PDB file of C-alpha atoms in Angstrom:
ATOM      1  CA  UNK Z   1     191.871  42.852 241.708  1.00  0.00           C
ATOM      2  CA  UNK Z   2     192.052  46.182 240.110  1.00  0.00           C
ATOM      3  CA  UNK Z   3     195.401  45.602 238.509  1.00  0.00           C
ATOM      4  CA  UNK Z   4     197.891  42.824 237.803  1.00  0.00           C
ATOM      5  CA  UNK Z   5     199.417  42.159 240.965  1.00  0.00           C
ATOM      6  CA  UNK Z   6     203.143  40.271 241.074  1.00  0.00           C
ATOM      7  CA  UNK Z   7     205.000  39.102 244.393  1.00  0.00           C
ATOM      8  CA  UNK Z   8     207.494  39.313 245.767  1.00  0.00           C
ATOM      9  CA  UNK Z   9     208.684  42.919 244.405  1.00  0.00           C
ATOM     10  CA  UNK Z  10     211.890  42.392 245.228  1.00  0.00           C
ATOM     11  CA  UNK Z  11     213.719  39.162 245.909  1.00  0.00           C
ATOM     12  CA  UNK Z  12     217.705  38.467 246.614  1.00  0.00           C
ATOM     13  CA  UNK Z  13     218.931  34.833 245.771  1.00  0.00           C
ATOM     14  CA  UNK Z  14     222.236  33.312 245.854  1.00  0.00           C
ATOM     15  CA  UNK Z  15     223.682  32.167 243.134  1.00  0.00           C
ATOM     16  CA  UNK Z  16     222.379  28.946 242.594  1.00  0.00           C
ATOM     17  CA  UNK Z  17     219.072  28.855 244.350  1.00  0.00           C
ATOM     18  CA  UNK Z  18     215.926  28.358 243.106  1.00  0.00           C
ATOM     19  CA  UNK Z  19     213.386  31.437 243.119  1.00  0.00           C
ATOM     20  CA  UNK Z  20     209.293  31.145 241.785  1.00  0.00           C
ATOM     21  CA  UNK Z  21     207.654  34.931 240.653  1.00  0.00           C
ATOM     22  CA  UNK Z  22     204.288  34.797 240.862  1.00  0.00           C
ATOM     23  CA  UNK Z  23     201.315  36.794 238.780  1.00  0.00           C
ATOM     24  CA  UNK Z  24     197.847  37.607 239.738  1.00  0.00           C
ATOM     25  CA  UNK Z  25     196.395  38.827 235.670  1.00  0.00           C
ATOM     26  CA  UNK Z  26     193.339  41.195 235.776  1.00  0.00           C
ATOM     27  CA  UNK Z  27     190.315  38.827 236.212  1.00  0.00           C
ATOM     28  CA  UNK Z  28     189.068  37.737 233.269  1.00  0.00           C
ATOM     29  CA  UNK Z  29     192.092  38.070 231.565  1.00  0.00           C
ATOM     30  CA  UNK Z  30     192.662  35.469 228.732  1.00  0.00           C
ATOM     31  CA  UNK Z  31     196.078  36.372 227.982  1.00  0.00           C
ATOM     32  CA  UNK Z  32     198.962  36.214 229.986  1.00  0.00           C
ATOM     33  CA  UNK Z  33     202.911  37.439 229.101  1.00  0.00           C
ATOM     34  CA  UNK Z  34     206.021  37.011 231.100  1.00  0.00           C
ATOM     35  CA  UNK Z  35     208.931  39.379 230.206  1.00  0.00           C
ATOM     36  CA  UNK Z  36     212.321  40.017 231.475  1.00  0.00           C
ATOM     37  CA  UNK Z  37     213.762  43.685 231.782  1.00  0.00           C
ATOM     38  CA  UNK Z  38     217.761  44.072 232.564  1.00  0.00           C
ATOM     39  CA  UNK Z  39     218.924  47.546 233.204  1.00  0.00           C
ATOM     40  CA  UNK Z  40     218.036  50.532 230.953  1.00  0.00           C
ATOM     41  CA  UNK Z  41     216.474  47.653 228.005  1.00  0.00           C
ATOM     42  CA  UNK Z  42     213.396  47.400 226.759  1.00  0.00           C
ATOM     43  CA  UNK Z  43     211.320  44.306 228.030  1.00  0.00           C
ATOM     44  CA  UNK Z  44     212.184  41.137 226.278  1.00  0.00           C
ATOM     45  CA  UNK Z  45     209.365  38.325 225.501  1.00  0.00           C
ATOM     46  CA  UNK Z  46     209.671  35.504 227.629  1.00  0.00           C
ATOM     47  CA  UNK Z  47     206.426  33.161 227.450  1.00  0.00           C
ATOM     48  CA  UNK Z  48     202.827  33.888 226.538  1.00  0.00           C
ATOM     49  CA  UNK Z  49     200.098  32.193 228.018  1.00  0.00           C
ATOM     50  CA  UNK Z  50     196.195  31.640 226.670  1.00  0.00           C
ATOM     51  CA  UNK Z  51     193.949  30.735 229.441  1.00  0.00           C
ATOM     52  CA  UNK Z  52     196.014  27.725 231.042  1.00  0.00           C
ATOM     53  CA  UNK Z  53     197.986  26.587 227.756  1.00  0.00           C
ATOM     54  CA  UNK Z  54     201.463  27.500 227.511  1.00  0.00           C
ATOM     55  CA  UNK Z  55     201.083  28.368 223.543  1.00  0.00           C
ATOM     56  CA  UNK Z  56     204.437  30.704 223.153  1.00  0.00           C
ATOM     57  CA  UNK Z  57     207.756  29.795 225.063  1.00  0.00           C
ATOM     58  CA  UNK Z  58     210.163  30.889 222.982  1.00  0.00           C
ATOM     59  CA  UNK Z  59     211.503  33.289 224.967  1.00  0.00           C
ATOM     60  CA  UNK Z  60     212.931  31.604 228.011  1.00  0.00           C
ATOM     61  CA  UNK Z  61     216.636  32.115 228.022  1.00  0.00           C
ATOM     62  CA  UNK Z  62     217.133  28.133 228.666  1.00  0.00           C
ATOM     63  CA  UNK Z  63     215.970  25.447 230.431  1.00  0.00           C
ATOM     64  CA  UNK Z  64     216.269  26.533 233.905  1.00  0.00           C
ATOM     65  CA  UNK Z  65     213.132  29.025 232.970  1.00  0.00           C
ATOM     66  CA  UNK Z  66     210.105  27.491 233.397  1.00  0.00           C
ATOM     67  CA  UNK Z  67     206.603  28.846 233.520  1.00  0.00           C
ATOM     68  CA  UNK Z  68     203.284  27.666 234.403  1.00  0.00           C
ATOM     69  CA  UNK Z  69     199.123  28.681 234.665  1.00  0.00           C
ATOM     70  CA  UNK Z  70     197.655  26.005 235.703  1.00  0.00           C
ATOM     71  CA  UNK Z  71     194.298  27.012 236.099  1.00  0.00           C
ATOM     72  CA  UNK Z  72     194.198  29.511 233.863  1.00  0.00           C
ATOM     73  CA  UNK Z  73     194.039  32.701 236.398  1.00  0.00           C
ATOM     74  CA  UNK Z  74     197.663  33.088 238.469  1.00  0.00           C
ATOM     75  CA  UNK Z  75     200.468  32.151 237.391  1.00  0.00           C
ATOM     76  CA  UNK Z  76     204.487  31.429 238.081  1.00  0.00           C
ATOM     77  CA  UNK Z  77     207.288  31.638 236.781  1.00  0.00           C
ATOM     78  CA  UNK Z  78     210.255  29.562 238.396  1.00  0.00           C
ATOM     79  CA  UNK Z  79     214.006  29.935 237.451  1.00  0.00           C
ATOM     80  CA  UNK Z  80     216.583  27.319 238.933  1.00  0.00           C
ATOM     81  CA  UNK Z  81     219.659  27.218 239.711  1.00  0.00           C
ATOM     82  CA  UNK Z  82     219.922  31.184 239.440  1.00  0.00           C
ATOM     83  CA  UNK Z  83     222.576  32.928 237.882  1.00  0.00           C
ATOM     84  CA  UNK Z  84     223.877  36.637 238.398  1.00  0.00           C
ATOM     85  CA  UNK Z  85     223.204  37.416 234.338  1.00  0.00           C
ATOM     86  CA  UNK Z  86     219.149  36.290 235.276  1.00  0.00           C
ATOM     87  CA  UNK Z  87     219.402  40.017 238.019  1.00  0.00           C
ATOM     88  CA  UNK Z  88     216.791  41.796 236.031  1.00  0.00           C
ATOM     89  CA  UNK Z  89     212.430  42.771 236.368  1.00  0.00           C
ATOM     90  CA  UNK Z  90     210.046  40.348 235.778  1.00  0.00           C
ATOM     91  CA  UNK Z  91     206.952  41.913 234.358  1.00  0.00           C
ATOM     92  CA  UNK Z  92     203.897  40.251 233.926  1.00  0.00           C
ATOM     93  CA  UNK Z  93     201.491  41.433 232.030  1.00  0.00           C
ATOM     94  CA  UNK Z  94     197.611  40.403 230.995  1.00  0.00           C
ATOM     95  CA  UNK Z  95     195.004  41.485 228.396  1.00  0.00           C
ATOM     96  CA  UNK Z  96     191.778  40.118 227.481  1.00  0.00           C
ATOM     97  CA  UNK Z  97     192.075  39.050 224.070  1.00  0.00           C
ATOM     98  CA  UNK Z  98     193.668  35.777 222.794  1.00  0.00           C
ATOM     99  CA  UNK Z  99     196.529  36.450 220.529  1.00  0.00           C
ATOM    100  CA  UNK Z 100     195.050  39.857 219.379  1.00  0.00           C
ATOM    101  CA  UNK Z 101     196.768  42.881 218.992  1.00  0.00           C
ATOM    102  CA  UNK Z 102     195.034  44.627 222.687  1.00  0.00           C
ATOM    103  CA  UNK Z 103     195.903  46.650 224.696  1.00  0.00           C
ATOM    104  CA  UNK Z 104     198.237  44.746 227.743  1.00  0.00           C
ATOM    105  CA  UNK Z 105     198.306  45.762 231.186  1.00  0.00           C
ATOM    106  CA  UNK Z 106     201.492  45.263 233.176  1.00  0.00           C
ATOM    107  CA  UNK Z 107     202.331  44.618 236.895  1.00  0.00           C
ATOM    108  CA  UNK Z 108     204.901  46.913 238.761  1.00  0.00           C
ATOM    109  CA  UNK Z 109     206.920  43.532 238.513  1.00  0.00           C
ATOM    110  CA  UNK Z 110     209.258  41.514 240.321  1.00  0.00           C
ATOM    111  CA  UNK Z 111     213.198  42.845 240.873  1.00  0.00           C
ATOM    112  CA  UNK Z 112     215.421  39.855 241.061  1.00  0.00           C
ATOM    113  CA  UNK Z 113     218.785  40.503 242.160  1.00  0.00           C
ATOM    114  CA  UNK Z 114     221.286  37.364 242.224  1.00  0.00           C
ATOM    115  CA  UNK Z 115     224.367  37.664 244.278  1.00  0.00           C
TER     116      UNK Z 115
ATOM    117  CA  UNK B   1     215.198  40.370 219.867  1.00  0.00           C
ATOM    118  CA  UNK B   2     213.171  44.276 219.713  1.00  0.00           C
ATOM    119  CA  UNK B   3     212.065  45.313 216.604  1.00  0.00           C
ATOM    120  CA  UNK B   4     211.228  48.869 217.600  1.00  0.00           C
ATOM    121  CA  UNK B   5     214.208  51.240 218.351  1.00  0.00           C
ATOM    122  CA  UNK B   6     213.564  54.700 219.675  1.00  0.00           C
ATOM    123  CA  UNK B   7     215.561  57.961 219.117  1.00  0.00           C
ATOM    124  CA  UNK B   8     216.480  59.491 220.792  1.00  0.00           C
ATOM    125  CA  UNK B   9     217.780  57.273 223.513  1.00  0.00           C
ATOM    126  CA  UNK B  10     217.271  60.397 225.769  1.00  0.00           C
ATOM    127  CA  UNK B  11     215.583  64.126 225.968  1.00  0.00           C
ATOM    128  CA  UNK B  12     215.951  66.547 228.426  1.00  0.00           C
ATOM    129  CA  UNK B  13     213.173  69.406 228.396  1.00  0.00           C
ATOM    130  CA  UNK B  14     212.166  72.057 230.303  1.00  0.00           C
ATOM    131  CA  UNK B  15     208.593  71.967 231.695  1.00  0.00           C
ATOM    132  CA  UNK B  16     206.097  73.212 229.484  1.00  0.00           C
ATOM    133  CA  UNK B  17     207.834  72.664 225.990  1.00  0.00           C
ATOM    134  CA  UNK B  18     207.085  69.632 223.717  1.00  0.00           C
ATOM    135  CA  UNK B  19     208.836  66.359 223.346  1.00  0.00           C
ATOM    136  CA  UNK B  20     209.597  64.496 220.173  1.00  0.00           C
ATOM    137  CA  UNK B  21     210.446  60.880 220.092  1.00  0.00           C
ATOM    138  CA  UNK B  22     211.203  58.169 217.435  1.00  0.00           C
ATOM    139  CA  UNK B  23     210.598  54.658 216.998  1.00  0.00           C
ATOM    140  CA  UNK B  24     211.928  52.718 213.626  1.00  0.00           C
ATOM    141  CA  UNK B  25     210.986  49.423 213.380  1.00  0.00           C
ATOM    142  CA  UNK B  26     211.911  46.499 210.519  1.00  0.00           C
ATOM    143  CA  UNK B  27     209.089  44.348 208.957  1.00  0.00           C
ATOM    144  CA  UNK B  28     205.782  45.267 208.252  1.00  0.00           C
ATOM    145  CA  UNK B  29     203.454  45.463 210.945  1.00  0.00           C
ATOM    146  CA  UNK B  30     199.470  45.706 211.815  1.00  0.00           C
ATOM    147  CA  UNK B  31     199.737  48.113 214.398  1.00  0.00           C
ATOM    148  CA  UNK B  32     202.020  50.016 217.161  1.00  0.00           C
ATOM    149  CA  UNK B  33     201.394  51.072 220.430  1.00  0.00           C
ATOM    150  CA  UNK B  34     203.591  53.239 222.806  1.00  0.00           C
ATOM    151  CA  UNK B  35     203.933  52.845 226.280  1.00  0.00           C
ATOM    152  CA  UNK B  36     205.334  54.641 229.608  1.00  0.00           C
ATOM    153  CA  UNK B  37     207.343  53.566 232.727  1.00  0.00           C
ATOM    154  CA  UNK B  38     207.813  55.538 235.466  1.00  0.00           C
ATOM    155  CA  UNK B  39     211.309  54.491 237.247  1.00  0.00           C
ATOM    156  CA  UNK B  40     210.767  51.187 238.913  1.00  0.00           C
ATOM    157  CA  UNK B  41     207.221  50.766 237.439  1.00  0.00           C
ATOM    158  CA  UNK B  42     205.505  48.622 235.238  1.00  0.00           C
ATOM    159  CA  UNK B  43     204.627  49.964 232.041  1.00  0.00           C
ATOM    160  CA  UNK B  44     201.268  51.950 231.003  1.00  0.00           C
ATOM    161  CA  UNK B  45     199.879  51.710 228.171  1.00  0.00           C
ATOM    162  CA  UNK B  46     199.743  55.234 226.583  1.00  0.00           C
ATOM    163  CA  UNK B  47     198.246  54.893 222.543  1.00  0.00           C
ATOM    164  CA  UNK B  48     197.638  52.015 219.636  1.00  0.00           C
ATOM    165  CA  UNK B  49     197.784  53.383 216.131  1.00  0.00           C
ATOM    166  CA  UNK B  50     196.959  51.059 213.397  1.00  0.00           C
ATOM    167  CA  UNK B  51     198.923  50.631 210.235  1.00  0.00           C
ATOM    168  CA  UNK B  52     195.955  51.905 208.274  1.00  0.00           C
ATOM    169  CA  UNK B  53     195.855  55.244 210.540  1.00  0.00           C
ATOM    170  CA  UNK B  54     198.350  58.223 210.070  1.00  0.00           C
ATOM    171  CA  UNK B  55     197.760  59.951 213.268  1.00  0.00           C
ATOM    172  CA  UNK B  56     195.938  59.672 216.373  1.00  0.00           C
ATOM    173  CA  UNK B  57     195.920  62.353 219.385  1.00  0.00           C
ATOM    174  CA  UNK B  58     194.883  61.573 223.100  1.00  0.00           C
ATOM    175  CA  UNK B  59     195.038  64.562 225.477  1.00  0.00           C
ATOM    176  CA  UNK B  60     198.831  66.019 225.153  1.00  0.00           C
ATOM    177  CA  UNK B  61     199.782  63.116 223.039  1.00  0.00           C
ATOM    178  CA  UNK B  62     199.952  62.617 219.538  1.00  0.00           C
ATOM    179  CA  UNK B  63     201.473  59.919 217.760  1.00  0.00           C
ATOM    180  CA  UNK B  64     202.564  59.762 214.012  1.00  0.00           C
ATOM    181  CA  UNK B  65     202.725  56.801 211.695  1.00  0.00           C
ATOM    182  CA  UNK B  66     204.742  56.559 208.089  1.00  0.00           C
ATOM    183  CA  UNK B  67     204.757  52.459 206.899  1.00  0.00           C
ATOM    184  CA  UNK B  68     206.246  53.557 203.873  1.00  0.00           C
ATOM    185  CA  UNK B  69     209.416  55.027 206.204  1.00  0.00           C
ATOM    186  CA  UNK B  70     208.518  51.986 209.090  1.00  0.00           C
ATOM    187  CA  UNK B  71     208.511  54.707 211.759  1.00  0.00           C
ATOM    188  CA  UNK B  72     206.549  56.111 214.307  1.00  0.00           C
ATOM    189  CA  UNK B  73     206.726  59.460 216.082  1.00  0.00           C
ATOM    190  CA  UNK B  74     205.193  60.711 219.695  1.00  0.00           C
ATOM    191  CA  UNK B  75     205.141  64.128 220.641  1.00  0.00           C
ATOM    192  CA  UNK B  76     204.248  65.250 224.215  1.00  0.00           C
ATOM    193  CA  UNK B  77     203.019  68.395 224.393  1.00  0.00           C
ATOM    194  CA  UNK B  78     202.983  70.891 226.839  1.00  0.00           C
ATOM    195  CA  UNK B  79     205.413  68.575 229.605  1.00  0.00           C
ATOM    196  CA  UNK B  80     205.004  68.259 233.081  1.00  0.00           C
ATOM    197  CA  UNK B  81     207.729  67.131 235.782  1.00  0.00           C
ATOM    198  CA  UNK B  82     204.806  63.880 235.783  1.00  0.00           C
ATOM    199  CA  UNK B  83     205.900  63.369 231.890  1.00  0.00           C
ATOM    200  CA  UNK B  84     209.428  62.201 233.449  1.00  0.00           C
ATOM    201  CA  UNK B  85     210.067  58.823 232.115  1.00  0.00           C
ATOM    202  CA  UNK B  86     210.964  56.270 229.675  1.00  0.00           C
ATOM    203  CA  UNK B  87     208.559  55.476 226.769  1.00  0.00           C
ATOM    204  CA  UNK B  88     208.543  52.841 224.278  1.00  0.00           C
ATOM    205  CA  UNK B  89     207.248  51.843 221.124  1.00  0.00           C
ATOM    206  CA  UNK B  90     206.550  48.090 220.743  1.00  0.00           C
ATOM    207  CA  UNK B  91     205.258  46.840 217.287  1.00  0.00           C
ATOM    208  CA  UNK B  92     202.435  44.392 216.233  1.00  0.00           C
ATOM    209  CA  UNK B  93     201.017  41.133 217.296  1.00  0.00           C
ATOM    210  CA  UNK B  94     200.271  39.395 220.721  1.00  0.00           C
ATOM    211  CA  UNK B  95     203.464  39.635 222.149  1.00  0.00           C
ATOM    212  CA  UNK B  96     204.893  42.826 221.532  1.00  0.00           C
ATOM    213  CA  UNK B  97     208.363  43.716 220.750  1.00  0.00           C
ATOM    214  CA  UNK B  98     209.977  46.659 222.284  1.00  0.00           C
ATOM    215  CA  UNK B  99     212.890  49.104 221.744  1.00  0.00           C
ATOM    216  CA  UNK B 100     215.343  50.451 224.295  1.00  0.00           C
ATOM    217  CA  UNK B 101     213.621  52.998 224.919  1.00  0.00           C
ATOM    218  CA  UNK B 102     213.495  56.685 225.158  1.00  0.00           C
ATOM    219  CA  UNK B 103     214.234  58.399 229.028  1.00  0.00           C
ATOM    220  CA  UNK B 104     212.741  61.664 229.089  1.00  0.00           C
ATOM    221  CA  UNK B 105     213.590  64.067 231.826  1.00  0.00           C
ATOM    222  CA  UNK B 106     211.352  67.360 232.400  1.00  0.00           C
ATOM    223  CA  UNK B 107     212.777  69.794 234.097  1.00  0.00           C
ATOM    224  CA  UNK B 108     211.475  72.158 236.508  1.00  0.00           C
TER     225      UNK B 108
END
């Protein structure tokens, strides 16, 4: 596609349920970045991606978080056992060189509301 | 944590005058970038400046760099309504760290 693409936009979970975000990168894209987004922050670094190899995870809040690429292209990102502090935007984001300072393009990213 | 903290945290401007914004950031760094999002939008990637670079313009944008002061500054000239956002500085590497941000509004 034209852009990175993320479903769903919007998802509501109840506390404790399980929810899976998923990314489509640019094509081509070797790199591939998950970030979270809470209310009027910044985004904050969750996982990093080259090709299918998870090499950065230090982001992810805790063990519930848990990201994968398998083949290199899409890619999810599933949180368990939600909690109402994980309500925030999901942004994914891709660029085409590995670990290199490029320019990254986001998706419109994934609102995740837990009630 | 963000290493890059704008300033102000928000600017409200009447259409057609300039904006100013500011982003400090801590450690040394290879190269910033600023970016925009529009409420409920991803971000767009606006400008890069390298460390080795002072300035760089692109259209009504122009974007300031002092290392030895670890800031940056980005000055919108000329706003639109369209300019209405928030806009972000994120410093160096892969992974990008970024600020709060600035919200701008531009009023009619």
């Amino acid at each position: 596609g034209a852009g990175v693409s993320q479903s769903p936009r919007y998802k509501v979970a109840k506390r404790g349920q399980d929810v899976a975000l998923r990314c489509d990168p640019i094509s081509g894209h070797v790199s591939l970045f998950w970030y979270q987004q809470a209310l009027g922050q910044g985004p904050e670094f969750l996982t990093y991606f080259q090709n299918e190899a998870q090499l950065d995870k230090s982001g992810l809040p805790s063990d519930r978080f848990f990201a994968e690429r398998p083949e290199g292209s899409v890619s999810t990102l599933k949180i368990q056992r939600t909690q109402q502090e994980d309500s925030a935007v999901y942004l994914c984001a891709s660029s085409f060189a590995p670990q290199k300072a490029d320019t990254i393009y986001f998706g419109e990213g994934s609102w995740l509301t837990v009630v | 944590s963000q290493q890059g903290e704008e300033d102000p945290q928000a600017l409200s401007i009447q259409e057609g005058e300039n904006a100013t914004m500011n982003c400090s950031y801590k450690t040394s760094i290879n190269n910033l970038q600023w970016y925009r999002q529009n409420s409920g939008r991803g971000l767009v990637h606006l400008i890069l400046i390298r460390s080795n670079e002072r300035e760089k313009h692109s259209g009504r944008l122009r974007v300031t760099l002092d290392t030895s002061k670890k800031s940056s500054s980005l000055l919108i000239t000329a706003s639109r309504a369209a300019d209405t956002a928030s806009y972000f500085c994120a410093t160096d590497d892969y992974k990008l760290s970024f600020g709060a941000g600035t919200t701008v509004t531009v009023r009619a």
